[in-house]
């Protein structure tokens, strides 16, 4: 692979790391040309093992024979841009990455039927826009037995650079896709839906009926307003997490972790 020494972040090819916005990297107009940035050797390794295609690396000189050596060996004939730490540190957040960035090809969008084909527990992320929350939800989903993640178009992109970092690469481990249209579409795939919301009709998350469901979709709402009234009304169950000391709600990422654990498929070995 070519090792390219740079003295400026305006060097041709480096713009994918230094100047392109998340929207430009994503390239909604031509999805097949979309790119995302993975940070740190551990996260990049998870992406490579999951089959994601690397396009270019950016790393400090010392990491070429250090932390990035194994990654460089696995990435084939792609450009490896390198420069002094002082130069690379001018990239926003770069000093948090342990010295290695990898530009990778975005995967082709998958349809819901494919993503959910063998799933028994899935989560629908509806309008969650904070990158940290998205990354944390994916990390909990991977750890706690969620088989797939569906996101409404109003939610944050899971391949956003910060979301990928917070997830510690879990966005590469759990099948996911975008979901448009009514949530009752999931009923056609055999799922019963459980909307996480506080209403007069909410049942406790440890209700026996929930554990008996063969296929369950857990619906998580926005950080501020929660789920829309129509979504709640259309769900098969409305579910609450019992709380103490007068606390009425949890952060969506924390609530997701509780819900994933309590509503997991029992006896699955996960």
mmCIF file of C-alpha atoms in Angstrom:
data_model
loop_
_atom_site.group_PDB
_atom_site.id
_atom_site.type_symbol
_atom_site.label_atom_id
_atom_site.label_comp_id
_atom_site.label_asym_id
_atom_site.label_seq_id
_atom_site.Cartn_x
_atom_site.Cartn_y
_atom_site.Cartn_z
ATOM 1 C CA UNK A 1 0.000 0.000 0.000
ATOM 2 C CA UNK A 2 1.318 3.512 -0.773
ATOM 3 C CA UNK A 3 2.476 5.521 2.276
ATOM 4 C CA UNK A 4 1.847 9.186 1.479
ATOM 5 C CA UNK A 5 3.514 11.869 3.614
ATOM 6 C CA UNK A 6 1.391 15.022 3.840
ATOM 7 C CA UNK A 7 2.352 18.482 5.029
ATOM 8 C CA UNK A 8 -1.126 20.003 4.747
ATOM 9 C CA UNK A 9 -4.701 18.855 5.276
ATOM 10 C CA UNK A 10 -5.469 20.245 1.816
ATOM 11 C CA UNK A 11 -3.434 17.437 0.242
ATOM 12 C CA UNK A 12 -5.524 15.718 -2.484
ATOM 13 C CA UNK A 13 -7.397 12.747 -1.047
ATOM 14 C CA UNK A 14 -7.302 13.927 2.558
ATOM 15 C CA UNK A 15 -10.475 15.980 2.219
ATOM 16 C CA UNK A 16 -12.589 12.976 3.201
ATOM 17 C CA UNK A 17 -10.995 13.216 6.649
ATOM 18 C CA UNK A 18 -10.615 16.969 6.995
ATOM 19 C CA UNK A 19 -13.241 19.010 5.144
ATOM 20 C CA UNK A 20 -16.240 16.929 4.073
ATOM 21 C CA UNK A 21 -19.299 17.205 6.305
ATOM 22 C CA UNK A 22 -21.226 14.170 7.534
ATOM 23 C CA UNK A 23 -23.929 14.948 4.961
ATOM 24 C CA UNK A 24 -21.373 15.087 2.149
ATOM 25 C CA UNK A 25 -19.787 11.847 3.270
ATOM 26 C CA UNK A 26 -23.172 10.143 3.390
ATOM 27 C CA UNK A 27 -24.098 11.293 -0.155
ATOM 28 C CA UNK A 28 -27.852 10.706 -0.201
ATOM 29 C CA UNK A 29 -27.974 11.540 -3.922
ATOM 30 C CA UNK A 30 -25.590 8.730 -4.832
ATOM 31 C CA UNK A 31 -25.666 6.251 -1.926
ATOM 32 C CA UNK A 32 -23.268 3.903 -3.702
ATOM 33 C CA UNK A 33 -20.575 6.590 -3.321
ATOM 34 C CA UNK A 34 -21.221 7.172 0.367
ATOM 35 C CA UNK A 35 -18.361 7.052 2.862
ATOM 36 C CA UNK A 36 -18.050 6.986 6.638
ATOM 37 C CA UNK A 37 -15.125 7.455 8.998
ATOM 38 C CA UNK A 38 -14.144 4.860 11.609
ATOM 39 C CA UNK A 39 -11.770 5.819 14.429
ATOM 40 C CA UNK A 40 -9.260 3.868 16.529
ATOM 41 C CA UNK A 41 -7.649 0.494 15.815
ATOM 42 C CA UNK A 42 -10.287 -1.454 17.749
ATOM 43 C CA UNK A 43 -13.283 0.049 15.949
ATOM 44 C CA UNK A 44 -11.621 -0.198 12.541
ATOM 45 C CA UNK A 45 -10.793 -3.853 13.183
ATOM 46 C CA UNK A 46 -14.426 -4.611 14.070
ATOM 47 C CA UNK A 47 -15.537 -2.971 10.804
ATOM 48 C CA UNK A 48 -13.012 -4.931 8.748
ATOM 49 C CA UNK A 49 -14.025 -8.208 10.370
ATOM 50 C CA UNK A 50 -17.650 -7.396 9.571
ATOM 51 C CA UNK A 51 -16.747 -7.045 5.891
ATOM 52 C CA UNK A 52 -16.723 -3.276 5.448
ATOM 53 C CA UNK A 53 -14.538 -1.987 2.612
ATOM 54 C CA UNK A 54 -11.649 0.362 3.526
ATOM 55 C CA UNK A 55 -10.825 3.203 1.135
ATOM 56 C CA UNK A 56 -8.026 5.164 2.822
ATOM 57 C CA UNK A 57 -6.197 5.476 6.145
ATOM 58 C CA UNK A 58 -4.891 8.511 7.972
ATOM 59 C CA UNK A 59 -2.481 7.977 10.857
ATOM 60 C CA UNK A 60 0.475 9.422 12.689
ATOM 61 C CA UNK A 61 3.884 8.261 11.573
ATOM 62 C CA UNK A 62 4.587 6.314 14.749
ATOM 63 C CA UNK A 63 1.425 4.250 14.316
ATOM 64 C CA UNK A 64 2.424 2.915 10.890
ATOM 65 C CA UNK A 65 4.633 0.373 12.637
ATOM 66 C CA UNK A 66 2.611 0.499 15.859
ATOM 67 C CA UNK A 67 -1.146 0.487 16.487
ATOM 68 C CA UNK A 68 -2.016 0.711 12.780
ATOM 69 C CA UNK A 69 0.408 -1.942 11.520
ATOM 70 C CA UNK A 70 -2.061 -4.842 11.592
ATOM 71 C CA UNK A 71 -4.828 -2.735 10.058
ATOM 72 C CA UNK A 72 -2.568 -1.533 7.252
ATOM 73 C CA UNK A 73 -1.660 -5.138 6.524
ATOM 74 C CA UNK A 74 -5.335 -6.101 6.224
ATOM 75 C CA UNK A 75 -6.431 -3.164 4.078
ATOM 76 C CA UNK A 76 -4.664 -4.077 0.859
ATOM 77 C CA UNK A 77 -3.584 -1.505 -1.710
ATOM 78 C CA UNK A 78 -5.241 1.634 -0.337
ATOM 79 C CA UNK A 79 -3.517 4.982 0.324
ATOM 80 C CA UNK A 80 -2.157 5.518 3.822
ATOM 81 C CA UNK A 81 -1.795 9.226 4.541
ATOM 82 C CA UNK A 82 0.552 10.161 7.343
ATOM 83 C CA UNK A 83 1.900 13.317 8.937
ATOM 84 C CA UNK A 84 3.159 14.848 12.134
ATOM 85 C CA UNK A 85 0.960 14.724 15.227
ATOM 86 C CA UNK A 86 0.794 18.529 15.357
ATOM 87 C CA UNK A 87 -0.687 18.670 11.847
ATOM 88 C CA UNK A 88 -3.173 15.844 12.342
ATOM 89 C CA UNK A 89 -4.270 17.204 15.723
ATOM 90 C CA UNK A 90 -5.808 20.191 13.921
ATOM 91 C CA UNK A 91 -8.574 17.805 12.820
ATOM 92 C CA UNK A 92 -11.519 18.187 15.200
ATOM 93 C CA UNK A 93 -11.439 15.340 17.697
ATOM 94 C CA UNK A 94 -8.455 13.677 16.087
ATOM 95 C CA UNK A 95 -6.470 13.496 19.314
ATOM 96 C CA UNK A 96 -9.200 11.186 20.701
ATOM 97 C CA UNK A 97 -8.708 8.511 18.045
ATOM 98 C CA UNK A 98 -5.430 6.928 19.154
ATOM 99 C CA UNK A 99 -3.912 8.174 15.964
ATOM 100 C CA UNK A 100 -5.787 6.212 13.281
ATOM 101 C CA UNK A 101 -8.732 7.073 11.017
ATOM 102 C CA UNK A 102 -10.151 4.885 8.244
ATOM 103 C CA UNK A 103 -12.476 6.023 5.463
ATOM 104 C CA UNK A 104 -14.789 3.160 4.531
ATOM 105 C CA UNK A 105 -17.428 2.495 1.902
ATOM 106 C CA UNK A 106 -21.007 2.689 3.094
ATOM 107 C CA UNK A 107 -22.873 -0.587 2.596
ATOM 108 C CA UNK A 108 -25.805 -0.836 0.223
ATOM 109 C CA UNK A 109 -29.117 -0.182 2.011
ATOM 110 C CA UNK A 110 -30.911 -3.360 3.105
ATOM 111 C CA UNK A 111 -34.646 -3.940 3.114
ATOM 112 C CA UNK A 112 -36.587 -4.567 6.297
ATOM 113 C CA UNK A 113 -37.591 -8.075 5.330
ATOM 114 C CA UNK A 114 -33.960 -9.103 4.926
ATOM 115 C CA UNK A 115 -32.814 -7.487 8.167
ATOM 116 C CA UNK A 116 -35.659 -8.988 10.207
ATOM 117 C CA UNK A 117 -35.877 -12.401 8.540
ATOM 118 C CA UNK A 118 -34.452 -14.440 11.420
ATOM 119 C CA UNK A 119 -34.978 -11.873 14.176
ATOM 120 C CA UNK A 120 -36.973 -12.451 17.344
ATOM 121 C CA UNK A 121 -36.203 -9.209 19.156
ATOM 122 C CA UNK A 122 -35.741 -5.940 17.314
ATOM 123 C CA UNK A 123 -35.720 -2.273 18.253
ATOM 124 C CA UNK A 124 -37.308 0.586 16.315
ATOM 125 C CA UNK A 125 -35.479 3.864 16.965
ATOM 126 C CA UNK A 126 -37.973 6.625 16.261
ATOM 127 C CA UNK A 127 -36.630 10.153 15.939
ATOM 128 C CA UNK A 128 -33.559 9.805 18.178
ATOM 129 C CA UNK A 129 -31.152 12.470 16.926
ATOM 130 C CA UNK A 130 -28.303 12.542 19.437
ATOM 131 C CA UNK A 131 -25.225 10.738 18.122
ATOM 132 C CA UNK A 132 -24.153 9.612 21.582
ATOM 133 C CA UNK A 133 -27.559 8.051 22.252
ATOM 134 C CA UNK A 134 -27.538 6.247 18.907
ATOM 135 C CA UNK A 135 -24.087 4.817 19.568
ATOM 136 C CA UNK A 136 -25.070 3.729 23.082
ATOM 137 C CA UNK A 137 -28.292 2.102 21.852
ATOM 138 C CA UNK A 138 -26.348 0.064 19.305
ATOM 139 C CA UNK A 139 -23.796 -0.992 21.905
ATOM 140 C CA UNK A 140 -26.579 -2.183 24.229
ATOM 141 C CA UNK A 141 -28.380 -3.876 21.335
ATOM 142 C CA UNK A 142 -25.265 -5.891 20.451
ATOM 143 C CA UNK A 143 -24.559 -6.801 24.065
ATOM 144 C CA UNK A 144 -28.095 -7.643 25.166
ATOM 145 C CA UNK A 145 -29.455 -9.829 22.403
ATOM 146 C CA UNK A 146 -31.266 -7.488 20.007
ATOM 147 C CA UNK A 147 -31.275 -9.091 16.567
ATOM 148 C CA UNK A 148 -31.856 -6.004 14.403
ATOM 149 C CA UNK A 149 -32.253 -2.231 14.569
ATOM 150 C CA UNK A 150 -34.696 -0.215 12.462
ATOM 151 C CA UNK A 151 -34.432 3.573 12.371
ATOM 152 C CA UNK A 152 -36.963 6.120 11.177
ATOM 153 C CA UNK A 153 -35.604 8.724 8.710
ATOM 154 C CA UNK A 154 -35.792 11.366 11.451
ATOM 155 C CA UNK A 155 -33.173 9.501 13.501
ATOM 156 C CA UNK A 156 -29.433 10.081 13.510
ATOM 157 C CA UNK A 157 -27.282 8.148 11.050
ATOM 158 C CA UNK A 158 -25.662 5.158 12.828
ATOM 159 C CA UNK A 159 -22.530 5.621 10.697
ATOM 160 C CA UNK A 160 -22.042 9.163 11.928
ATOM 161 C CA UNK A 161 -18.439 9.396 13.104
ATOM 162 C CA UNK A 162 -19.305 10.022 16.768
ATOM 163 C CA UNK A 163 -22.062 7.400 16.820
ATOM 164 C CA UNK A 164 -19.628 4.793 15.505
ATOM 165 C CA UNK A 165 -17.063 5.773 18.135
ATOM 166 C CA UNK A 166 -19.534 5.687 21.044
ATOM 167 C CA UNK A 167 -20.846 2.294 19.889
ATOM 168 C CA UNK A 168 -17.286 0.904 19.972
ATOM 169 C CA UNK A 169 -17.991 -0.636 16.576
ATOM 170 C CA UNK A 170 -21.289 -2.255 17.578
ATOM 171 C CA UNK A 171 -22.982 -0.578 14.603
ATOM 172 C CA UNK A 172 -21.088 -3.125 12.502
ATOM 173 C CA UNK A 173 -22.321 -6.098 14.527
ATOM 174 C CA UNK A 174 -26.114 -5.687 14.553
ATOM 175 C CA UNK A 175 -28.073 -5.707 11.251
ATOM 176 C CA UNK A 176 -29.855 -2.388 10.720
ATOM 177 C CA UNK A 177 -31.721 -0.399 8.131
ATOM 178 C CA UNK A 178 -34.019 2.583 7.685
ATOM 179 C CA UNK A 179 -37.757 2.186 8.137
ATOM 180 C CA UNK A 180 -40.321 4.344 6.407
ATOM 181 C CA UNK A 181 -44.062 3.976 6.539
ATOM 182 C CA UNK A 182 -46.403 2.794 9.294
ATOM 183 C CA UNK A 183 -45.155 0.694 12.191
ATOM 184 C CA UNK A 184 -47.969 -1.814 11.705
ATOM 185 C CA UNK A 185 -45.886 -3.040 8.778
ATOM 186 C CA UNK A 186 -44.040 -5.022 11.434
ATOM 187 C CA UNK A 187 -47.201 -6.952 12.249
ATOM 188 C CA UNK A 188 -47.091 -8.315 8.703
ATOM 189 C CA UNK A 189 -43.629 -9.696 9.518
ATOM 190 C CA UNK A 190 -44.980 -11.480 12.582
ATOM 191 C CA UNK A 191 -43.895 -8.973 15.223
ATOM 192 C CA UNK A 192 -45.957 -7.620 18.072
ATOM 193 C CA UNK A 193 -44.982 -4.059 18.941
ATOM 194 C CA UNK A 194 -44.155 -2.649 22.371
ATOM 195 C CA UNK A 195 -44.026 1.152 22.606
ATOM 196 C CA UNK A 196 -41.962 2.412 25.528
ATOM 197 C CA UNK A 197 -44.086 5.236 26.965
ATOM 198 C CA UNK A 198 -45.756 6.479 30.126
ATOM 199 C CA UNK A 199 -49.541 6.408 29.746
ATOM 200 C CA UNK A 200 -52.495 5.438 31.904
ATOM 201 C CA UNK A 201 -52.619 2.139 30.027
ATOM 202 C CA UNK A 202 -48.919 1.257 30.237
ATOM 203 C CA UNK A 203 -48.032 -2.180 31.557
ATOM 204 C CA UNK A 204 -44.875 -2.904 33.515
ATOM 205 C CA UNK A 205 -41.868 -4.074 31.530
ATOM 206 C CA UNK A 206 -41.832 -7.300 33.533
ATOM 207 C CA UNK A 207 -45.421 -8.209 32.569
ATOM 208 C CA UNK A 208 -45.563 -11.969 31.756
ATOM 209 C CA UNK A 209 -47.323 -11.380 28.424
ATOM 210 C CA UNK A 210 -44.252 -9.644 27.011
ATOM 211 C CA UNK A 211 -41.915 -12.512 27.827
ATOM 212 C CA UNK A 212 -44.240 -14.925 26.017
ATOM 213 C CA UNK A 213 -44.089 -13.067 22.703
ATOM 214 C CA UNK A 214 -42.150 -15.020 20.091
ATOM 215 C CA UNK A 215 -41.300 -11.929 18.048
ATOM 216 C CA UNK A 216 -41.277 -8.501 19.656
ATOM 217 C CA UNK A 217 -40.403 -5.048 18.328
ATOM 218 C CA UNK A 218 -39.405 -2.538 21.023
ATOM 219 C CA UNK A 219 -40.134 1.047 19.980
ATOM 220 C CA UNK A 220 -37.965 3.786 21.498
ATOM 221 C CA UNK A 221 -38.838 7.463 21.059
ATOM 222 C CA UNK A 222 -37.092 10.817 20.907
ATOM 223 C CA UNK A 223 -34.996 12.240 23.711
ATOM 224 C CA UNK A 224 -37.410 15.076 24.444
ATOM 225 C CA UNK A 225 -41.008 14.328 23.529
ATOM 226 C CA UNK A 226 -40.934 10.557 23.379
ATOM 227 C CA UNK A 227 -43.179 8.695 20.965
ATOM 228 C CA UNK A 228 -45.967 10.301 18.976
ATOM 229 C CA UNK A 229 -49.537 9.675 20.125
ATOM 230 C CA UNK A 230 -50.313 7.826 16.898
ATOM 231 C CA UNK A 231 -47.375 5.482 17.425
ATOM 232 C CA UNK A 232 -48.460 4.724 20.967
ATOM 233 C CA UNK A 233 -52.064 4.183 19.915
ATOM 234 C CA UNK A 234 -51.033 1.797 17.154
ATOM 235 C CA UNK A 235 -48.775 -0.391 19.309
ATOM 236 C CA UNK A 236 -49.845 -3.790 20.593
ATOM 237 C CA UNK A 237 -48.416 -2.956 24.021
ATOM 238 C CA UNK A 238 -47.521 0.273 25.791
ATOM 239 C CA UNK A 239 -44.743 -0.450 28.263
ATOM 240 C CA UNK A 240 -43.214 1.457 31.178
ATOM 241 C CA UNK A 241 -40.162 0.896 33.340
ATOM 242 C CA UNK A 242 -41.130 1.052 37.043
ATOM 243 C CA UNK A 243 -39.099 3.733 38.854
ATOM 244 C CA UNK A 244 -38.479 4.958 42.372
ATOM 245 C CA UNK A 245 -38.047 8.331 44.090
ATOM 246 C CA UNK A 246 -40.516 10.068 41.799
ATOM 247 C CA UNK A 247 -38.264 9.791 38.738
ATOM 248 C CA UNK A 248 -40.545 9.703 35.694
ATOM 249 C CA UNK A 249 -38.162 8.755 32.885
ATOM 250 C CA UNK A 250 -34.665 7.698 31.871
ATOM 251 C CA UNK A 251 -32.388 8.879 29.108
ATOM 252 C CA UNK A 252 -33.377 6.988 25.946
ATOM 253 C CA UNK A 253 -30.087 5.086 25.833
ATOM 254 C CA UNK A 254 -30.417 3.995 29.461
ATOM 255 C CA UNK A 255 -34.068 3.042 28.943
ATOM 256 C CA UNK A 256 -33.119 1.024 25.878
ATOM 257 C CA UNK A 257 -30.549 -0.980 27.834
ATOM 258 C CA UNK A 258 -33.119 -1.808 30.533
ATOM 259 C CA UNK A 259 -35.729 -2.753 27.935
ATOM 260 C CA UNK A 260 -33.338 -4.932 25.936
ATOM 261 C CA UNK A 261 -32.319 -6.898 29.002
ATOM 262 C CA UNK A 262 -35.795 -7.368 30.431
ATOM 263 C CA UNK A 263 -37.463 -8.172 27.094
ATOM 264 C CA UNK A 264 -34.700 -10.393 25.709
ATOM 265 C CA UNK A 265 -35.512 -13.809 24.311
ATOM 266 C CA UNK A 266 -35.325 -16.129 27.262
ATOM 267 C CA UNK A 267 -33.290 -19.292 27.052
ATOM 268 C CA UNK A 268 -31.699 -18.224 23.737
ATOM 269 C CA UNK A 269 -28.177 -18.421 25.086
ATOM 270 C CA UNK A 270 -27.586 -14.769 24.254
#
